[in-house]
Tab-separated table of C-alpha atoms in Angstrom:
chain	number	residue	atom	x	y	z
A	1	MET	CA	28.063	-8.521	-29.256
A	2	LYS	CA	28.290	-7.430	-32.857
A	3	ASP	CA	31.503	-9.480	-33.133
A	4	THR	CA	29.955	-12.915	-33.602
A	5	THR	CA	33.330	-14.618	-33.250
A	6	ASP	CA	33.141	-13.926	-29.523
A	7	THR	CA	29.619	-15.241	-29.067
A	8	ILE	CA	28.185	-18.698	-28.838
A	9	ASN	CA	24.613	-19.894	-28.561
A	10	LEU	CA	25.287	-21.653	-25.268
A	11	TYR	CA	21.586	-21.667	-24.492
A	12	ASP	CA	20.444	-23.394	-27.668
A	13	ALA	CA	16.772	-23.541	-26.828
A	14	PHE	CA	16.358	-26.965	-28.444
A	15	GLN	CA	18.897	-28.754	-26.230
A	16	TRP	CA	16.459	-29.307	-23.333
A	17	ASN	CA	14.065	-31.417	-25.395
A	18	VAL	CA	11.132	-29.096	-24.828
A	19	LYS	CA	9.046	-27.293	-27.375
A	20	VAL	CA	10.428	-23.977	-28.665
A	21	ILE	CA	7.922	-21.281	-29.610
A	22	ASP	CA	8.932	-18.036	-31.333
A	23	HIS	CA	7.194	-14.675	-30.891
A	24	HIS	CA	7.958	-11.285	-32.399
A	25	VAL	CA	8.811	-8.501	-29.981
A	26	ASP	CA	6.204	-6.158	-31.502
A	27	GLU	CA	3.206	-8.478	-31.066
A	28	VAL	CA	0.501	-6.357	-29.439
A	29	THR	CA	-1.414	-9.195	-27.802
A	30	PRO	CA	-0.041	-12.625	-26.859
A	31	SER	CA	-1.505	-15.378	-29.017
A	32	SER	CA	-2.762	-18.790	-27.925
A	33	SER	CA	0.729	-20.119	-28.680
A	34	TRP	CA	1.664	-18.863	-25.194
A	35	ASP	CA	-0.732	-21.432	-23.708
A	36	GLN	CA	1.790	-24.270	-23.584
A	37	ASP	CA	4.939	-25.242	-21.763
A	38	GLY	CA	8.277	-24.746	-23.460
A	39	VAL	CA	10.924	-22.150	-24.238
A	40	HIS	CA	9.252	-19.013	-25.573
A	41	ARG	CA	11.675	-16.846	-27.537
A	42	ILE	CA	10.817	-13.188	-28.002
A	43	LEU	CA	12.692	-12.309	-31.194
A	44	VAL	CA	14.171	-8.824	-30.926
A	45	SER	CA	16.691	-8.641	-33.777
A	46	ASP	CA	18.612	-10.997	-36.043
A	47	GLY	CA	19.920	-13.821	-33.885
A	48	ASN	CA	18.908	-12.090	-30.655
A	49	SER	CA	16.045	-13.022	-28.404
A	50	ILE	CA	14.774	-12.909	-24.850
A	51	ASP	CA	14.154	-16.503	-23.782
A	52	LEU	CA	11.514	-17.408	-21.220
A	53	ARG	CA	10.795	-20.958	-20.164
A	54	LEU	CA	7.198	-21.637	-19.144
A	55	GLN	CA	6.509	-24.659	-16.949
A	56	ASN	CA	3.255	-25.965	-15.455
A	57	HIS	CA	1.065	-23.826	-17.694
A	58	SER	CA	-1.823	-26.249	-17.076
A	59	LEU	CA	-1.960	-25.099	-13.448
A	60	LEU	CA	-2.979	-21.640	-14.648
A	61	ARG	CA	-6.054	-23.060	-16.340
A	62	GLU	CA	-6.913	-25.440	-13.500
A	63	ARG	CA	-7.447	-22.548	-11.109
A	64	SER	CA	-11.068	-21.906	-10.194
A	65	SER	CA	-12.537	-18.589	-11.280
A	66	LEU	CA	-13.007	-17.872	-7.574
A	67	ARG	CA	-9.299	-18.175	-6.817
A	68	GLU	CA	-6.524	-15.876	-7.893
A	69	ARG	CA	-4.122	-17.121	-10.520
A	70	VAL	CA	-0.439	-16.702	-9.680
A	71	LEU	CA	2.530	-16.980	-12.039
A	72	LEU	CA	6.065	-17.077	-10.635
A	73	VAL	CA	8.679	-15.184	-12.658
A	74	GLU	CA	12.338	-16.000	-12.010
A	75	PHE	CA	15.350	-13.782	-12.728
A	76	ILE	CA	18.813	-15.349	-12.505
A	77	GLY	CA	21.827	-13.268	-13.469
A	78	ASN	CA	24.698	-15.332	-12.105
A	79	LEU	CA	26.071	-18.458	-13.779
A	80	GLU	CA	29.593	-18.497	-12.383
A	81	ARG	CA	29.988	-22.262	-12.919
A	82	ARG	CA	29.268	-22.141	-16.637
A	83	ASP	CA	30.799	-25.536	-17.393
A	84	GLU	CA	28.492	-27.191	-14.853
A	85	GLN	CA	25.481	-24.883	-15.066
A	86	LYS	CA	24.496	-24.225	-18.665
A	87	ASP	CA	20.758	-24.209	-17.950
A	88	PRO	CA	19.624	-20.702	-16.908
A	89	PHE	CA	16.210	-21.930	-15.808
A	90	SER	CA	16.630	-24.906	-13.450
A	91	PHE	CA	16.547	-23.160	-10.053
A	92	GLY	CA	13.210	-21.471	-10.655
A	93	LEU	CA	11.720	-24.629	-12.156
A	94	ASP	CA	12.645	-26.605	-9.032
A	95	VAL	CA	11.112	-24.014	-6.696
A	96	ALA	CA	7.903	-23.863	-8.715
A	97	GLU	CA	7.641	-27.658	-8.796
A	98	ARG	CA	7.792	-27.861	-5.003
A	99	LEU	CA	5.213	-25.082	-4.640
A	100	GLN	CA	3.034	-26.638	-7.358
A	101	LEU	CA	2.805	-23.359	-9.254
A	102	PRO	CA	3.402	-22.288	-12.851
A	103	VAL	CA	6.641	-20.438	-13.502
A	104	LEU	CA	8.166	-18.274	-16.213
A	105	ALA	CA	11.967	-18.372	-15.954
A	106	VAL	CA	13.658	-15.446	-17.719
A	107	ALA	CA	17.149	-16.118	-19.083
A	108	GLU	CA	19.638	-13.237	-18.938
A	109	PRO	CA	19.943	-12.549	-22.689
A	110	THR	CA	23.489	-11.199	-22.729
A	111	ILE	CA	24.800	-14.226	-20.834
A	112	SER	CA	22.927	-16.412	-23.312
A	113	LYS	CA	24.998	-15.086	-26.215
A	114	SER	CA	28.374	-14.422	-24.594
A	115	LYS	CA	30.896	-17.208	-24.151
A	116	GLY	CA	32.986	-15.423	-21.535
A	117	LEU	CA	30.220	-13.879	-19.435
A	118	CYS	CA	28.897	-15.378	-16.204
A	119	VAL	CA	27.202	-12.384	-14.518
A	120	GLY	CA	24.619	-10.066	-16.068
A	121	TRP	CA	21.958	-7.695	-14.788
A	122	TYR	CA	19.325	-7.812	-17.582
A	123	THR	CA	20.486	-4.361	-18.664
A	124	GLY	CA	20.920	-5.180	-22.328
A	125	ASN	CA	23.640	-5.087	-24.944
A	126	GLU	CA	24.414	-3.420	-28.273
A	127	ASN	CA	21.771	-5.475	-30.069
A	128	MET	CA	19.136	-5.194	-27.326
A	129	PRO	CA	19.668	-1.909	-25.454
A	130	LYS	CA	16.131	-1.855	-24.028
A	131	THR	CA	16.080	-5.350	-22.560
A	132	ILE	CA	14.473	-4.408	-19.235
A	133	GLU	CA	11.755	-2.366	-20.934
A	134	ILE	CA	10.972	-5.243	-23.305
A	135	ILE	CA	10.795	-7.735	-20.440
A	136	GLY	CA	8.514	-5.439	-18.435
A	137	THR	CA	6.232	-4.821	-21.408
A	138	TRP	CA	5.878	-8.531	-22.102
A	139	LEU	CA	5.317	-9.438	-18.455
A	140	ASN	CA	2.399	-6.997	-18.379
A	141	LYS	CA	0.995	-8.534	-21.574
A	142	LEU	CA	1.282	-12.028	-20.128
A	143	ALA	CA	-0.248	-11.029	-16.781
A	144	ARG	CA	-3.308	-9.843	-18.689
A	145	HIS	CA	-3.290	-12.833	-21.036
A	146	TYR	CA	-3.248	-15.330	-18.161
A	147	SER	CA	-5.351	-13.160	-15.814
A	148	ALA	CA	-2.646	-13.841	-13.232
A	149	ARG	CA	-0.770	-11.946	-10.555
A	150	LEU	CA	2.954	-12.096	-11.208
A	151	VAL	CA	5.343	-12.928	-8.370
A	152	LEU	CA	8.885	-11.993	-9.414
A	153	PHE	CA	11.918	-13.364	-7.589
A	154	GLY	CA	15.700	-13.313	-7.824
A	155	GLY	CA	18.880	-12.720	-5.856
A	156	SER	CA	22.155	-10.841	-6.343
A	157	ALA	CA	22.378	-9.850	-10.045
A	158	GLY	CA	19.012	-11.527	-10.625
A	159	GLY	CA	17.634	-9.381	-7.823
A	160	PHE	CA	18.815	-6.315	-9.728
A	161	GLY	CA	16.908	-7.580	-12.763
A	162	ALA	CA	13.725	-8.197	-10.791
A	163	LEU	CA	13.894	-4.758	-9.158
A	164	SER	CA	14.725	-3.006	-12.437
A	165	VAL	CA	11.583	-4.270	-14.132
A	166	LEU	CA	9.232	-3.046	-11.369
A	167	PRO	CA	8.900	0.573	-12.638
A	168	TYR	CA	7.654	-0.832	-15.959
A	169	MET	CA	4.924	-2.930	-14.371
A	170	THR	CA	1.329	-1.790	-14.813
A	171	GLU	CA	-0.329	-4.895	-13.342
A	172	HIS	CA	-0.650	-6.005	-9.710
A	173	THR	CA	2.756	-7.535	-8.943
A	174	SER	CA	4.641	-9.047	-6.017
A	175	CYS	CA	8.419	-9.346	-5.813
A	176	LEU	CA	10.918	-11.237	-3.646
A	177	VAL	CA	14.622	-10.355	-3.734
A	178	TRP	CA	17.494	-11.543	-1.575
A	179	ASN	CA	20.874	-9.821	-1.255
A	180	PRO	CA	20.175	-7.883	-4.452
A	181	GLN	CA	22.860	-5.825	-6.114
A	182	THR	CA	21.496	-2.325	-6.614
A	183	CYS	CA	24.332	-0.440	-8.337
A	184	ILE	CA	26.298	-2.161	-11.096
A	185	ALA	CA	29.257	0.234	-10.784
A	186	LYS	CA	29.713	-0.914	-7.160
A	187	CYS	CA	29.821	-4.612	-8.054
A	188	GLU	CA	33.053	-6.597	-8.259
A	189	LYS	CA	35.065	-4.896	-10.986
A	190	LYS	CA	36.008	-8.014	-12.937
A	191	PHE	CA	32.330	-8.839	-13.475
A	192	VAL	CA	31.454	-5.291	-14.558
A	193	ILE	CA	34.405	-5.179	-16.968
A	194	SER	CA	33.483	-8.581	-18.394
A	195	TYR	CA	29.918	-7.401	-18.923
A	196	LEU	CA	31.007	-4.207	-20.706
A	197	LYS	CA	33.430	-6.119	-22.951
A	198	ASN	CA	30.842	-8.711	-23.956
A	199	ALA	CA	27.712	-6.572	-24.085
A	200	PHE	CA	29.160	-3.362	-25.554
A	201	PRO	CA	32.442	-4.266	-27.296
A	202	THR	CA	32.489	-1.294	-29.677
A	203	ARG	CA	33.707	1.078	-26.952
A	204	ASN	CA	34.934	-1.415	-24.348
A	205	SER	CA	36.818	-4.205	-26.123
A	206	GLU	CA	40.173	-2.849	-24.918
A	207	LEU	CA	39.280	-3.388	-21.262
A	208	ASN	CA	41.093	-6.067	-19.271
A	209	ILE	CA	39.459	-7.683	-16.256
A	210	ASN	CA	42.702	-7.373	-14.275
A	211	GLN	CA	43.305	-3.690	-14.973
A	212	GLU	CA	42.997	-0.955	-12.409
A	213	ILE	CA	39.859	1.059	-13.032
A	214	SER	CA	37.900	3.345	-10.746
A	215	GLN	CA	34.267	2.981	-9.819
A	216	GLU	CA	33.697	6.419	-11.329
A	217	GLU	CA	35.088	5.342	-14.714
A	218	LEU	CA	32.925	2.214	-14.691
A	219	ALA	CA	29.900	4.381	-13.967
A	220	THR	CA	30.834	6.713	-16.829
A	221	ARG	CA	31.131	3.804	-19.247
A	222	LEU	CA	27.774	2.391	-18.145
A	223	VAL	CA	26.126	5.778	-18.639
A	224	CYS	CA	27.753	6.098	-22.059
A	225	GLU	CA	26.039	2.843	-23.082
A	226	GLY	CA	22.679	4.131	-21.894
A	227	ILE	CA	22.440	1.668	-19.012
A	228	TYR	CA	20.270	2.495	-16.014
A	229	TYR	CA	22.839	1.016	-13.662
A	230	ASP	CA	22.007	2.681	-10.319
A	231	LEU	CA	18.823	1.831	-8.389
A	232	GLN	CA	19.998	3.765	-5.328
A	233	ARG	CA	18.927	7.195	-6.562
A	234	ASN	CA	15.531	8.379	-7.759
A	235	PHE	CA	14.255	4.799	-7.954
A	236	GLN	CA	10.561	4.393	-7.281
A	237	ILE	CA	8.387	1.304	-6.954
A	238	PRO	CA	4.739	1.551	-8.071
A	239	SER	CA	2.197	1.559	-5.254
A	240	PHE	CA	0.517	-1.624	-6.522
A	241	VAL	CA	3.748	-3.630	-6.150
A	242	LYS	CA	4.378	-5.582	-2.952
A	243	LEU	CA	8.082	-6.146	-2.255
A	244	LEU	CA	9.800	-8.464	0.220
A	245	PHE	CA	13.522	-7.708	0.545
A	246	LEU	CA	15.661	-10.304	2.389
A	247	GLN	CA	19.153	-9.205	3.348
A	248	ASN	CA	21.794	-11.436	4.884
A	249	ASP	CA	23.425	-9.509	7.714
A	250	THR	CA	26.844	-11.059	6.983
A	251	ASP	CA	26.828	-10.032	3.310
A	252	ARG	CA	29.892	-7.921	2.535
A	253	GLN	CA	27.819	-5.968	-0.010
A	254	PHE	CA	25.360	-4.749	2.629
A	255	ALA	CA	26.822	-1.246	3.028
A	256	SER	CA	27.321	-0.625	-0.697
A	257	HIS	CA	24.073	-2.117	-2.030
A	258	ALA	CA	21.296	-2.740	0.517
A	259	LYS	CA	21.734	0.288	2.777
A	260	PRO	CA	21.643	3.135	0.196
A	261	PHE	CA	18.884	1.425	-1.803
A	262	LEU	CA	16.618	0.997	1.220
A	263	GLU	CA	17.304	4.477	2.581
A	264	ASN	CA	16.229	5.933	-0.764
A	265	LEU	CA	12.899	4.111	-0.338
A	266	GLY	CA	12.304	5.576	3.119
A	267	PHE	CA	13.758	2.928	5.428
A	268	THR	CA	15.920	3.940	8.371
A	269	ILE	CA	19.083	1.963	9.135
A	270	HIS	CA	21.096	2.762	12.258
A	271	ALA	CA	24.372	0.985	13.013
A	272	ASP	CA	23.472	-1.660	10.416
A	273	ASN	CA	20.177	-2.314	12.192
A	274	LEU	CA	16.811	-1.802	10.546
A	275	VAL	CA	14.677	0.706	12.473
A	276	ASN	CA	11.481	0.325	10.433
A	277	ASP	CA	10.789	-2.858	8.471
A	278	ARG	CA	7.845	-1.583	6.438
A	279	VAL	CA	7.184	1.381	4.158
A	280	ASP	CA	3.745	1.096	2.580
A	281	ASP	CA	3.803	-2.294	0.797
A	282	LEU	CA	7.588	-2.648	0.924
A	283	PHE	CA	8.852	-5.100	3.563
A	284	VAL	CA	12.457	-5.706	4.605
A	285	LYS	CA	13.993	-8.446	6.749
A	286	PHE	CA	17.591	-8.614	7.961
A	287	GLY	CA	18.866	-11.933	9.299
A	288	THR	CA	21.263	-14.827	8.895
A	289	PHE	CA	19.486	-16.287	5.891
A	290	GLY	CA	22.634	-17.727	4.329
A	291	ASP	CA	26.414	-17.486	4.345
A	292	LYS	CA	27.602	-13.999	3.384
A	293	HIS	CA	26.353	-13.222	-0.160
A	294	ASN	CA	25.011	-16.716	-0.792
A	295	ALA	CA	21.329	-17.274	-1.418
A	296	PRO	CA	19.068	-18.347	1.451
A	297	ASP	CA	18.065	-21.982	1.762
A	298	LYS	CA	15.341	-22.987	-0.668
A	299	GLU	CA	13.096	-23.507	2.345
A	300	ILE	CA	13.332	-19.797	3.203
A	301	ILE	CA	12.790	-18.748	-0.416
A	302	GLU	CA	9.719	-20.952	-0.679
A	303	ALA	CA	8.301	-19.675	2.632
A	304	SER	CA	8.856	-16.086	1.483
A	305	LEU	CA	7.186	-16.721	-1.864
A	306	THR	CA	4.243	-18.352	-0.099
A	307	TRP	CA	3.872	-15.279	2.117
A	308	LEU	CA	3.831	-13.010	-0.926
A	309	ILE	CA	1.388	-15.271	-2.742
A	310	ASP	CA	-0.993	-15.323	0.224
A	311	ASP	CA	-0.716	-11.512	0.330
A	312	LEU	CA	-1.580	-11.293	4.015
A	313	GLY	CA	-0.551	-7.692	4.305
A	314	THR	CA	1.647	-7.623	7.422
A	315	SER	CA	5.064	-9.021	8.182
A	316	THR	CA	3.733	-10.660	11.353
A	317	ASP	CA	2.270	-13.327	9.044
A	318	LEU	CA	5.723	-14.264	7.720
A	319	ALA	CA	7.304	-17.069	9.712
A	320	PHE	CA	10.121	-19.444	8.830
A	321	SER	CA	10.655	-22.948	10.146
A	322	GLU	CA	12.344	-23.846	13.401
A	323	LYS	CA	15.585	-24.195	11.445
A	324	GLN	CA	15.557	-20.437	10.911
A	325	ARG	CA	14.221	-19.517	14.369
A	326	ASN	CA	17.075	-17.053	14.929
A	327	THR	CA	15.852	-14.926	12.030
A	328	SER	CA	12.648	-13.750	13.654
A	329	VAL	CA	10.540	-11.629	11.356
A	330	ASP	CA	7.911	-10.403	13.798
A	331	LEU	CA	7.398	-6.713	14.420
A	332	THR	CA	8.237	-5.429	17.862
A	333	PHE	CA	5.326	-4.848	20.238
A	334	ALA	CA	5.581	-1.080	19.725
A	335	GLU	CA	5.527	-1.473	15.954
A	336	LYS	CA	2.528	-3.819	16.121
A	337	GLN	CA	0.710	-1.378	18.377
A	338	SER	CA	1.495	1.556	16.069
A	339	THR	CA	0.350	-0.354	12.983
A	340	ASN	CA	-2.902	-1.463	14.594
A	341	VAL	CA	-3.761	2.008	15.870
A	342	THR	CA	-3.198	3.548	12.447
A	343	GLN	CA	-5.439	1.028	10.713
A	344	GLU	CA	-8.164	1.187	13.370
A	345	GLU	CA	-8.301	4.940	13.072
A	346	THR	CA	-8.754	4.889	9.295
A	347	PHE	CA	-11.083	1.944	8.653
A	348	GLU	CA	-12.642	-1.179	10.145
A	349	VAL	CA	-13.472	-4.528	8.576
A	350	THR	CA	-16.562	-6.440	9.696
A	351	ALA	CA	-18.049	-9.766	8.630
A	352	THR	CA	-21.185	-11.694	9.566
A	353	LEU	CA	-22.118	-15.236	8.561
A	354	GLU	CA	-25.740	-16.291	8.156
A	355	ASN	CA	-26.318	-19.851	6.957
A	356	SER	CA	-23.840	-20.092	4.050
A	357	THR	CA	-23.773	-16.388	3.154
A	358	LEU	CA	-21.003	-14.176	4.497
A	359	LEU	CA	-21.364	-10.395	4.373
A	360	ALA	CA	-18.017	-8.547	4.521
A	361	SER	CA	-17.824	-4.767	4.818
A	362	ILE	CA	-15.251	-2.011	5.184
A	363	HIS	CA	-16.227	1.048	7.193
A	364	ALA	CA	-13.957	4.009	6.455
A	365	ALA	CA	-13.532	6.851	8.919
A	366	PRO	CA	-14.923	10.146	7.599
A	367	ALA	CA	-12.601	12.651	5.882
A	368	VAL	CA	-9.679	10.205	5.811
A	369	PHE	CA	-9.696	8.925	2.233
A	370	ILE	CA	-9.941	10.847	-1.038
A	371	ASN	CA	-11.405	8.383	-3.533
A	372	PRO	CA	-11.111	4.891	-2.036
A	373	VAL	CA	-11.812	1.548	-3.681
A	374	PHE	CA	-12.208	-1.700	-1.768
A	375	ALA	CA	-11.240	-5.353	-2.167
A	376	PHE	CA	-11.772	-8.481	-0.071
A	377	TYR	CA	-10.012	-11.834	0.336
A	378	LEU	CA	-11.767	-14.836	1.906
A	379	PHE	CA	-9.655	-17.423	3.751
A	380	ILE	CA	-11.110	-20.813	4.732
A	381	ASP	CA	-9.032	-22.840	7.194
A	382	GLY	CA	-5.937	-20.846	6.266
A	383	LYS	CA	-6.361	-21.126	2.489
A	384	ARG	CA	-7.439	-18.225	0.311
A	385	THR	CA	-10.546	-19.409	-1.547
A	386	SER	CA	-12.123	-16.310	-3.061
A	387	ILE	CA	-11.317	-12.749	-4.081
A	388	LYS	CA	-13.456	-9.706	-4.728
A	389	GLN	CA	-11.455	-7.308	-6.854
A	390	TYR	CA	-11.224	-3.560	-6.227
A	391	SER	CA	-14.425	-1.588	-6.746
A	392	SER	CA	-16.221	1.378	-5.202
A	393	GLU	CA	-18.512	-1.012	-3.278
A	394	ASN	CA	-17.459	-1.225	0.361
A	395	SER	CA	-19.280	-4.519	1.022
A	396	THR	CA	-19.584	-7.882	-0.693
A	397	LEU	CA	-21.085	-11.344	-0.290
A	398	PHE	CA	-19.256	-14.671	-0.221
A	399	GLU	CA	-20.693	-18.173	-0.276
A	400	VAL	CA	-19.213	-20.455	2.387
A	401	ASN	CA	-19.808	-24.165	1.900
A	402	GLY	CA	-19.219	-27.079	4.244
A	403	HIS	CA	-18.225	-26.743	7.869
A	404	PRO	CA	-14.954	-24.805	8.082
A	405	LYS	CA	-13.120	-24.555	11.381
A	406	LYS	CA	-11.800	-21.067	10.696
A	407	ILE	CA	-12.907	-18.206	8.431
A	408	GLU	CA	-10.921	-15.007	7.905
A	409	ILE	CA	-11.482	-11.874	5.842
A	410	VAL	CA	-8.782	-9.482	4.638
A	411	GLY	CA	-10.121	-6.079	3.637
A	412	TYR	CA	-8.126	-3.722	1.420
A	413	VAL	CA	-8.517	-0.001	0.863
A	414	LEU	CA	-6.678	1.534	-2.096
A	415	ASP	CA	-6.659	5.324	-2.163
A	416	ASN	CA	-4.438	7.900	-3.853
A	417	GLY	CA	-1.839	5.266	-4.729
A	418	LYS	CA	-1.632	3.881	-1.173
A	419	ARG	CA	-2.956	0.496	-0.062
A	420	LYS	CA	-3.944	-0.481	3.481
A	421	SER	CA	-5.214	-3.826	4.712
A	422	LYS	CA	-6.693	-5.414	7.798
A	423	LYS	CA	-7.405	-9.053	8.621
A	424	ILE	CA	-10.189	-10.272	10.927
A	425	ASN	CA	-11.565	-13.599	12.152
A	426	VAL	CA	-15.224	-14.335	11.407
A	427	ASP	CA	-17.383	-15.510	14.302
A	428	ILE	CA	-18.681	-18.976	13.384
A	429	SER	CA	-19.680	-20.081	16.876
A	430	ALA	CA	-23.401	-19.756	16.111
A	431	GLU	CA	-23.211	-21.795	12.915
């Protein structure tokens, strides 16, 4: 990218008729200039920036102090139809609009500057070699600035970007990926070659997208550029991150991308079938969510994001519409039974309602936990209305107003980097 004759500012931030706000990459704390919609450019070096489009910022401030703030964060790394699709933000903006949530859409910065590039993985270029680290650092800053839980999402190359940023997260984060690529060297060679030529031309300008080149040589070139290209080995996700991984069972990239990535995280796959669909707070679903490597319908993406946002804790709470009835996401009876027994043996959640005051408590079994902390979510008629953040107190009080038809409590225990949860119904028959 040092050869400016081969680059073009295709994503001129001013072309969408929205406000453009510049920030310096080294700013320690986000300023109030982040409290407005528009394209926010994080200036990294001369002529190079990471562009994030913020939409529906006002919804962050409209949230009651008793309800959790959520900010969607979109990663999109594939713009194959560049002549028709010059806007790197539109998909995420549409999803957020339907869900009535604020969104921060992250443009892939190498695509933004490279005329001939249509696929990128947020892994940087000669002018911005630490792109993922910068994005992760700024997402943490913004999560604290907005007092919001981030919900990352993306598919294919964008899924790689969303997954890559997770090890840098220090704040409570959720993440949805579908058919994510997990090893750049195993991706279609013409896209990898195009990326190397555009992002790191000094050592790769002689490459031709039609030439014969081995996967091993591509990997060597990626390593030479300092790119963390392989999420299938030694990749770890922080314990405070909740991940939902959707994989289309007809995707030709299943064996080369999904299977080794998931096995590294502790999932068992036998004859292309998933044996266990949960490891801690990592959830996986195989199904016919779309055609081959294509993204699922927006309806499925929105339902999956809603499940992550509601943070119900078990995959039995994730259900798609009748249109997707063949992609059942329920646990088997044996898995449900095993999960329930484990949770009942370690802790119980109780709740009593007297007048408008609800007392919720978590009772931990002796000698099970090391140094636990506890949190509670209150659901009224299926909507989460209040949160008590983690503390050493194993009980809390909620105020319940009106005459709800259904009250539920979700209790969380976080101990030694592991989180467990249990959901109960509150008896309101006497009220």
